[in-house]
PDB file of C-alpha atoms in Angstrom:
ATOM      1  CA  MET A   1    -157.378-197.220  20.799  1.00 49.00           C
ATOM      2  CA  THR A   2    -154.659-196.516  18.403  1.00 48.00           C
ATOM      3  CA  ASP A   3    -155.406-193.848  16.671  1.00 47.00           C
ATOM      4  CA  GLU A   4    -156.391-193.102  13.234  1.00 47.00           C
ATOM      5  CA  THR A   5    -153.846-192.860   9.985  1.00 45.00           C
ATOM      6  CA  THR A   6    -153.530-191.160   6.864  1.00 45.00           C
ATOM      7  CA  GLN A   7    -151.477-192.027   4.032  1.00 46.00           C
ATOM      8  CA  GLU A   8    -150.001-189.483   1.992  1.00 45.00           C
ATOM      9  CA  PRO A   9    -149.183-190.687  -2.046  1.00 45.00           C
ATOM     10  CA  CYS A  10    -146.133-189.809  -3.340  1.00 45.00           C
ATOM     11  CA  ALA A  11    -144.518-189.070  -6.378  1.00 47.00           C
ATOM     12  CA  GLY A  12    -144.257-192.888  -8.285  1.00 47.00           C
ATOM     13  CA  GLY A  13    -148.203-193.841  -6.612  1.00 47.00           C
ATOM     14  CA  CYS A  14    -146.153-195.806  -3.754  1.00 45.00           C
ATOM     15  CA  THR A  15    -147.219-194.763  -0.034  1.00 47.00           C
ATOM     16  CA  GLY A  16    -145.283-193.564   2.637  1.00 48.00           C
ATOM     17  CA  ALA A  17    -144.834-194.222   6.552  1.00 49.00           C
ATOM     18  CA  PRO A  18    -148.680-194.015   8.178  1.00 51.00           C
ATOM     19  CA  LEU A  19    -149.110-190.685   9.677  1.00 48.00           C
ATOM     20  CA  PRO A  20    -151.149-190.164  13.126  1.00 53.00           C
ATOM     21  CA  ARG A  21    -154.460-187.829  12.203  1.00 54.00           C
ATOM     22  CA  ARG A  22    -154.125-187.019  16.046  1.00 55.00           C
ATOM     23  CA  GLY A  23    -150.616-186.224  15.682  1.00 54.00           C
ATOM     24  CA  LEU A  24    -151.798-183.823  12.552  1.00 48.00           C
ATOM     25  CA  LEU A  25    -154.346-182.118  14.353  1.00 51.00           C
ATOM     26  CA  ARG A  26    -152.165-181.554  17.675  1.00 57.00           C
ATOM     27  CA  ALA A  27    -149.728-179.656  15.385  1.00 48.00           C
ATOM     28  CA  GLY A  28    -152.529-177.484  13.750  1.00 50.00           C
ATOM     29  CA  LEU A  29    -153.295-176.745  16.793  1.00 46.00           C
ATOM     30  CA  ALA A  30    -150.264-175.416  18.241  1.00 50.00           C
ATOM     31  CA  LEU A  31    -149.572-173.384  15.730  1.00 45.00           C
ATOM     32  CA  LEU A  32    -152.929-171.726  15.780  1.00 46.00           C
ATOM     33  CA  LEU A  33    -151.885-171.097  19.435  1.00 46.00           C
ATOM     34  CA  ALA A  34    -148.423-169.461  18.892  1.00 47.00           C
ATOM     35  CA  PRO A  35    -149.536-166.514  18.115  1.00 47.00           C
ATOM     36  CA  ALA A  36    -151.757-165.943  21.088  1.00 41.00           C
ATOM     37  CA  ASP A  37    -149.207-167.146  23.814  1.00 42.00           C
ATOM     38  CA  ALA A  38    -147.059-164.392  21.902  1.00 42.00           C
ATOM     39  CA  LEU A  39    -149.477-161.820  22.696  1.00 38.00           C
ATOM     40  CA  ALA A  40    -149.381-163.314  26.363  1.00 40.00           C
ATOM     41  CA  ALA A  41    -146.153-163.213  27.429  1.00 43.00           C
ATOM     42  CA  GLY A  42    -146.353-159.595  26.335  1.00 44.00           C
ATOM     43  CA  GLU A  43    -144.947-159.585  22.771  1.00 44.00           C
ATOM     44  CA  PRO A  44    -145.048-155.731  20.866  1.00 46.00           C
ATOM     45  CA  GLY A  45    -148.797-155.448  19.677  1.00 49.00           C
ATOM     46  CA  ASN A  46    -149.941-156.850  23.281  1.00 51.00           C
ATOM     47  CA  ALA A  47    -152.896-154.788  24.367  1.00 50.00           C
ATOM     48  CA  ALA A  48    -151.955-155.385  27.844  1.00 51.00           C
ATOM     49  CA  ASN A  49    -148.741-154.632  28.009  1.00 54.00           C
ATOM     50  CA  ALA A  50    -147.741-152.096  30.313  1.00 51.00           C
ATOM     51  CA  SER A  51    -146.201-149.496  27.597  1.00 54.00           C
ATOM     52  CA  THR A  52    -150.011-148.707  26.623  1.00 66.00           C
ATOM     53  CA  VAL A  53    -151.686-148.248  30.192  1.00 71.00           C
ATOM     54  CA  LYS A  54    -152.551-144.639  30.890  1.00 79.00           C
ATOM     55  CA  ALA A  55    -150.683-142.633  33.524  1.00 81.00           C
ATOM     56  CA  PRO A  56    -153.483-141.428  36.101  1.00 85.00           C
ATOM     57  CA  ASN A  57    -154.435-137.996  34.938  1.00 91.00           C
ATOM     58  CA  PRO A  58    -152.687-135.894  38.357  1.00 90.00           C
ATOM     59  CA  LYS A  59    -155.457-132.915  38.021  1.00 93.00           C
ATOM     60  CA  SER A  60    -157.824-136.142  38.676  1.00 92.00           C
ATOM     61  CA  MET A  61    -155.778-137.597  41.551  1.00 93.00           C
ATOM     62  CA  ARG A  62    -156.864-137.766  45.175  1.00 95.00           C
ATOM     63  CA  PRO A  63    -155.270-135.179  47.701  1.00 96.00           C
ATOM     64  CA  GLN A  64    -151.357-136.907  48.081  1.00 96.00           C
ATOM     65  CA  PRO A  65    -149.100-135.766  51.081  1.00 97.00           C
ATOM     66  CA  GLY A  66    -147.047-132.876  50.995  1.00 97.00           C
ATOM     67  CA  ASP A  67    -150.080-131.330  48.619  1.00 98.00           C
ATOM     68  CA  THR A  68    -151.046-127.753  48.987  1.00 98.00           C
ATOM     69  CA  PHE A  69    -154.546-125.863  48.757  1.00 98.00           C
ATOM     70  CA  ALA A  70    -155.248-123.529  46.332  1.00 97.00           C
ATOM     71  CA  TYR A  71    -158.986-121.250  46.724  1.00 96.00           C
ATOM     72  CA  LEU A  72    -161.440-122.642  44.287  1.00 94.00           C
ATOM     73  CA  SER A  73    -163.241-119.752  43.557  1.00 91.00           C
ATOM     74  CA  GLY A  74    -163.211-116.167  44.742  1.00 89.00           C
ATOM     75  CA  GLU A  75    -160.736-113.028  44.764  1.00 90.00           C
ATOM     76  CA  ALA A  76    -158.030-115.288  46.072  1.00 93.00           C
ATOM     77  CA  LYS A  77    -158.920-118.439  43.281  1.00 94.00           C
ATOM     78  CA  ASP A  78    -155.931-120.816  42.981  1.00 94.00           C
ATOM     79  CA  ARG A  79    -153.687-118.810  45.793  1.00 96.00           C
ATOM     80  CA  LYS A  80    -152.298-121.192  47.669  1.00 97.00           C
ATOM     81  CA  VAL A  81    -154.095-121.229  51.239  1.00 97.00           C
ATOM     82  CA  MET A  82    -151.707-120.460  54.760  1.00 97.00           C
ATOM     83  CA  ALA A  83    -152.847-120.885  58.057  1.00 96.00           C
ATOM     84  CA  ALA A  84    -152.839-117.623  58.888  1.00 95.00           C
ATOM     85  CA  ASP A  85    -155.909-117.134  56.349  1.00 92.00           C
ATOM     86  CA  LEU A  86    -157.924-118.570  58.226  1.00 94.00           C
ATOM     87  CA  LYS A  87    -159.753-117.173  61.321  1.00 92.00           C
ATOM     88  CA  ALA A  88    -162.263-119.257  63.743  1.00 89.00           C
ATOM     89  CA  GLY A  89    -165.735-117.946  62.853  1.00 86.00           C
ATOM     90  CA  ASP A  90    -164.732-117.440  59.370  1.00 90.00           C
ATOM     91  CA  PRO A  91    -167.261-119.425  57.116  1.00 89.00           C
ATOM     92  CA  PRO A  92    -166.026-122.925  55.208  1.00 91.00           C
ATOM     93  CA  ARG A  93    -163.079-122.300  52.400  1.00 93.00           C
ATOM     94  CA  LEU A  94    -163.370-124.684  49.569  1.00 95.00           C
ATOM     95  CA  VAL A  95    -160.131-125.499  48.018  1.00 97.00           C
ATOM     96  CA  TYR A  96    -158.176-127.996  46.098  1.00 97.00           C
ATOM     97  CA  PRO A  97    -155.110-129.871  46.617  1.00 98.00           C
ATOM     98  CA  VAL A  98    -152.442-128.765  44.446  1.00 98.00           C
ATOM     99  CA  ASP A  99    -148.835-130.770  43.399  1.00 97.00           C
ATOM    100  CA  PRO A 100    -146.361-128.994  44.870  1.00 96.00           C
ATOM    101  CA  ALA A 101    -143.539-129.549  42.404  1.00 96.00           C
ATOM    102  CA  THR A 102    -145.626-129.215  39.282  1.00 96.00           C
ATOM    103  CA  GLY A 103    -148.645-126.693  40.882  1.00 96.00           C
ATOM    104  CA  THR A 104    -150.660-128.596  39.323  1.00 97.00           C
ATOM    105  CA  ILE A 105    -154.564-128.139  40.864  1.00 97.00           C
ATOM    106  CA  ARG A 106    -156.419-131.237  41.341  1.00 96.00           C
ATOM    107  CA  SER A 107    -159.120-129.968  40.267  1.00 94.00           C
ATOM    108  CA  GLY A 108    -160.541-132.351  37.656  1.00 93.00           C
ATOM    109  CA  SER A 109    -162.737-134.285  39.808  1.00 91.00           C
ATOM    110  CA  ARG A 110    -165.251-133.108  42.509  1.00 90.00           C
ATOM    111  CA  VAL A 111    -164.823-135.015  45.116  1.00 90.00           C
ATOM    112  CA  ASN A 112    -161.213-133.594  45.880  1.00 95.00           C
ATOM    113  CA  GLN A 113    -163.356-130.713  46.870  1.00 95.00           C
ATOM    114  CA  ILE A 114    -162.421-129.860  50.673  1.00 96.00           C
ATOM    115  CA  LEU A 115    -163.639-127.417  53.119  1.00 94.00           C
ATOM    116  CA  LEU A 116    -161.028-126.228  55.317  1.00 95.00           C
ATOM    117  CA  ILE A 117    -161.717-124.355  58.249  1.00 94.00           C
ATOM    118  CA  ARG A 118    -160.331-123.173  62.396  1.00 94.00           C
ATOM    119  CA  THR A 119    -162.519-124.774  64.851  1.00 91.00           C
ATOM    120  CA  ASP A 120    -161.789-124.480  68.844  1.00 90.00           C
ATOM    121  CA  PRO A 121    -158.815-126.795  69.000  1.00 92.00           C
ATOM    122  CA  ALA A 122    -160.202-127.523  72.655  1.00 92.00           C
ATOM    123  CA  ALA A 123    -163.352-128.837  71.253  1.00 92.00           C
ATOM    124  CA  LEU A 124    -162.120-131.323  68.928  1.00 94.00           C
ATOM    125  CA  THR A 125    -162.644-135.363  69.709  1.00 94.00           C
ATOM    126  CA  ALA A 126    -160.273-137.570  69.964  1.00 94.00           C
ATOM    127  CA  ALA A 127    -161.312-139.027  66.294  1.00 91.00           C
ATOM    128  CA  THR A 128    -160.714-135.305  65.063  1.00 95.00           C
ATOM    129  CA  ALA A 129    -157.740-134.082  66.810  1.00 95.00           C
ATOM    130  CA  PRO A 130    -154.746-136.399  65.554  1.00 94.00           C
ATOM    131  CA  ARG A 131    -156.441-134.864  61.885  1.00 95.00           C
ATOM    132  CA  SER A 132    -156.121-131.454  62.945  1.00 96.00           C
ATOM    133  CA  ALA A 133    -153.142-129.000  62.285  1.00 96.00           C
ATOM    134  CA  ASP A 134    -153.419-126.047  65.432  1.00 90.00           C
ATOM    135  CA  GLY A 135    -157.296-125.948  65.006  1.00 93.00           C
ATOM    136  CA  LEU A 136    -157.438-126.129  61.545  1.00 96.00           C
ATOM    137  CA  VAL A 137    -159.498-129.082  60.275  1.00 97.00           C
ATOM    138  CA  ALA A 138    -160.500-130.665  56.638  1.00 97.00           C
ATOM    139  CA  TYR A 139    -163.609-132.694  55.221  1.00 96.00           C
ATOM    140  CA  SER A 140    -164.916-133.458  52.128  1.00 94.00           C
ATOM    141  CA  ALA A 141    -166.940-130.827  50.846  1.00 93.00           C
ATOM    142  CA  ILE A 142    -169.461-132.969  49.425  1.00 91.00           C
ATOM    143  CA  CYS A 143    -173.072-133.321  51.275  1.00 91.00           C
ATOM    144  CA  THR A 144    -173.424-137.096  52.059  1.00 93.00           C
ATOM    145  CA  HIS A 145    -177.001-136.743  50.962  1.00 90.00           C
ATOM    146  CA  ASN A 146    -177.288-135.912  47.669  1.00 82.00           C
ATOM    147  CA  GLY A 147    -173.569-134.761  46.579  1.00 84.00           C
ATOM    148  CA  CYS A 148    -174.048-130.767  46.747  1.00 89.00           C
ATOM    149  CA  PRO A 149    -171.246-128.620  48.062  1.00 89.00           C
ATOM    150  CA  ILE A 150    -171.347-127.656  52.267  1.00 90.00           C
ATOM    151  CA  THR A 151    -170.507-123.901  52.254  1.00 87.00           C
ATOM    152  CA  LEU A 152    -172.349-122.572  55.367  1.00 89.00           C
ATOM    153  CA  LEU A 153    -170.882-122.279  58.878  1.00 89.00           C
ATOM    154  CA  ASN A 154    -173.674-122.839  61.888  1.00 89.00           C
ATOM    155  CA  ASP A 155    -174.259-120.410  64.549  1.00 86.00           C
ATOM    156  CA  ASP A 156    -172.341-122.672  66.689  1.00 85.00           C
ATOM    157  CA  HIS A 157    -169.145-122.156  64.755  1.00 85.00           C
ATOM    158  CA  ARG A 158    -168.462-126.196  65.424  1.00 88.00           C
ATOM    159  CA  SER A 159    -171.182-127.618  62.170  1.00 90.00           C
ATOM    160  CA  VAL A 160    -171.412-127.450  58.697  1.00 93.00           C
ATOM    161  CA  VAL A 161    -175.009-127.154  57.446  1.00 92.00           C
ATOM    162  CA  CYS A 162    -175.783-128.531  53.371  1.00 91.00           C
ATOM    163  CA  THR A 163    -178.252-125.208  52.048  1.00 88.00           C
ATOM    164  CA  CYS A 164    -179.262-128.115  49.574  1.00 91.00           C
ATOM    165  CA  HIS A 165    -181.430-130.024  51.505  1.00 89.00           C
ATOM    166  CA  GLY A 166    -179.987-129.039  55.449  1.00 87.00           C
ATOM    167  CA  SER A 167    -178.125-132.004  56.381  1.00 93.00           C
ATOM    168  CA  ARG A 168    -175.531-130.479  59.287  1.00 93.00           C
ATOM    169  CA  PHE A 169    -172.365-132.240  59.714  1.00 95.00           C
ATOM    170  CA  ASP A 170    -170.019-131.844  62.922  1.00 93.00           C
ATOM    171  CA  LEU A 171    -166.923-130.803  62.284  1.00 94.00           C
ATOM    172  CA  ALA A 172    -165.633-131.433  66.128  1.00 92.00           C
ATOM    173  CA  ASP A 173    -166.424-134.500  66.109  1.00 93.00           C
ATOM    174  CA  ASN A 174    -165.087-137.042  63.166  1.00 92.00           C
ATOM    175  CA  GLY A 175    -168.057-134.999  60.170  1.00 92.00           C
ATOM    176  CA  THR A 176    -171.030-136.967  62.443  1.00 92.00           C
ATOM    177  CA  VAL A 177    -174.209-136.224  61.247  1.00 93.00           C
ATOM    178  CA  LEU A 178    -176.195-134.273  63.331  1.00 92.00           C
ATOM    179  CA  THR A 179    -179.095-133.738  61.090  1.00 89.00           C
ATOM    180  CA  GLY A 180    -180.407-135.224  58.263  1.00 86.00           C
ATOM    181  CA  PRO A 181    -181.500-136.061  55.527  1.00 91.00           C
ATOM    182  CA  ALA A 182    -177.959-137.036  55.188  1.00 88.00           C
ATOM    183  CA  THR A 183    -176.944-140.418  57.115  1.00 86.00           C
ATOM    184  CA  ARG A 184    -173.316-140.733  56.056  1.00 90.00           C
ATOM    185  CA  ARG A 185    -170.283-138.791  58.254  1.00 93.00           C
ATOM    186  CA  LEU A 186    -168.120-136.103  55.885  1.00 93.00           C
ATOM    187  CA  ALA A 187    -164.671-138.031  55.093  1.00 93.00           C
ATOM    188  CA  GLY A 188    -162.355-136.566  57.027  1.00 95.00           C
ATOM    189  CA  LEU A 189    -158.645-135.076  55.411  1.00 97.00           C
ATOM    190  CA  PRO A 190    -155.232-135.291  57.850  1.00 97.00           C
ATOM    191  CA  ILE A 191    -153.863-132.304  57.366  1.00 97.00           C
ATOM    192  CA  ALA A 192    -150.679-130.617  58.390  1.00 97.00           C
ATOM    193  CA  VAL A 193    -149.146-126.870  58.783  1.00 97.00           C
ATOM    194  CA  THR A 194    -145.676-126.873  56.857  1.00 96.00           C
ATOM    195  CA  ASP A 195    -143.944-123.375  56.253  1.00 95.00           C
ATOM    196  CA  GLY A 196    -146.817-121.868  57.005  1.00 96.00           C
ATOM    197  CA  ALA A 197    -149.197-123.488  54.544  1.00 97.00           C
ATOM    198  CA  VAL A 198    -152.001-125.622  54.921  1.00 98.00           C
ATOM    199  CA  THR A 199    -150.659-129.002  53.174  1.00 98.00           C
ATOM    200  CA  VAL A 200    -152.049-133.388  52.932  1.00 98.00           C
ATOM    201  CA  ALA A 201    -151.099-135.619  55.698  1.00 97.00           C
ATOM    202  CA  GLY A 202    -152.808-138.014  54.664  1.00 95.00           C
ATOM    203  CA  ALA A 203    -155.103-140.076  52.457  1.00 95.00           C
ATOM    204  CA  PHE A 204    -159.177-139.313  53.234  1.00 94.00           C
ATOM    205  CA  VAL A 205    -160.727-141.670  55.931  1.00 91.00           C
ATOM    206  CA  GLY A 206    -164.037-142.257  55.261  1.00 85.00           C
ATOM    207  CA  ALA A 207    -166.435-142.772  51.894  1.00 84.00           C
ATOM    208  CA  LEU A 208    -166.490-140.343  49.704  1.00 84.00           C
ATOM    209  CA  GLY A 209    -169.511-138.554  47.489  1.00 78.00           C
ATOM    210  CA  ALA A 210    -173.105-139.075  48.404  1.00 76.00           C
ATOM    211  CA  ALA A 211    -173.940-142.114  49.322  1.00 72.00           C
ATOM    212  CA  PRO A 212    -175.419-144.915  47.188  1.00 71.00           C
ATOM    213  CA  SER A 213    -178.877-145.722  49.237  1.00 62.00           C
ATOM    214  CA  GLN A 214    -179.292-141.661  48.749  1.00 58.00           C
ATOM    215  CA  GLN A 215    -179.057-140.951  45.559  1.00 52.00           C
TER     216      GLN A 215
END
């Protein structure tokens, strides 16, 4: 099949060479698409241009290796957490991670609330011991049942209790659920002791926050 053609009139009433209509359509389509192609190539004005992407908020970033910790509340609020501050048998302390380079306290997200406590090193299970430091362990402080902060130490000195609904978690055994209604363990946070200060040694291990099936 041949293209349909059009003829353009010239000044003297003559006709020029026939122009393929399909070719004209293609040319017009190319002109229409040209701006989109330029944007896709990253020209100025492209909404997806990397220069317009916002940098992550350091206050909301998850704990980073090397971060220190600051107390969340009380008389010691915002003070750096030192390993010597935490005694066996003391209730868990709620803390936030801190960027040591800028002093930024990462308090922009509730899931950054972390529970620090000193336990008996001999009681730590094989899954827990590698993430601990001198008997100190760290976990997400947010209960996996309904998202309440966990603050109460049980009488056995190795498990903590959520005072909202009574869920109990074994801090010496990977944050395992001992008593419901929670069904998912607490996420653990690897820690170390650096120059006397408790520091982050790795990313959270486990899911954070309340389990979707229980919200």
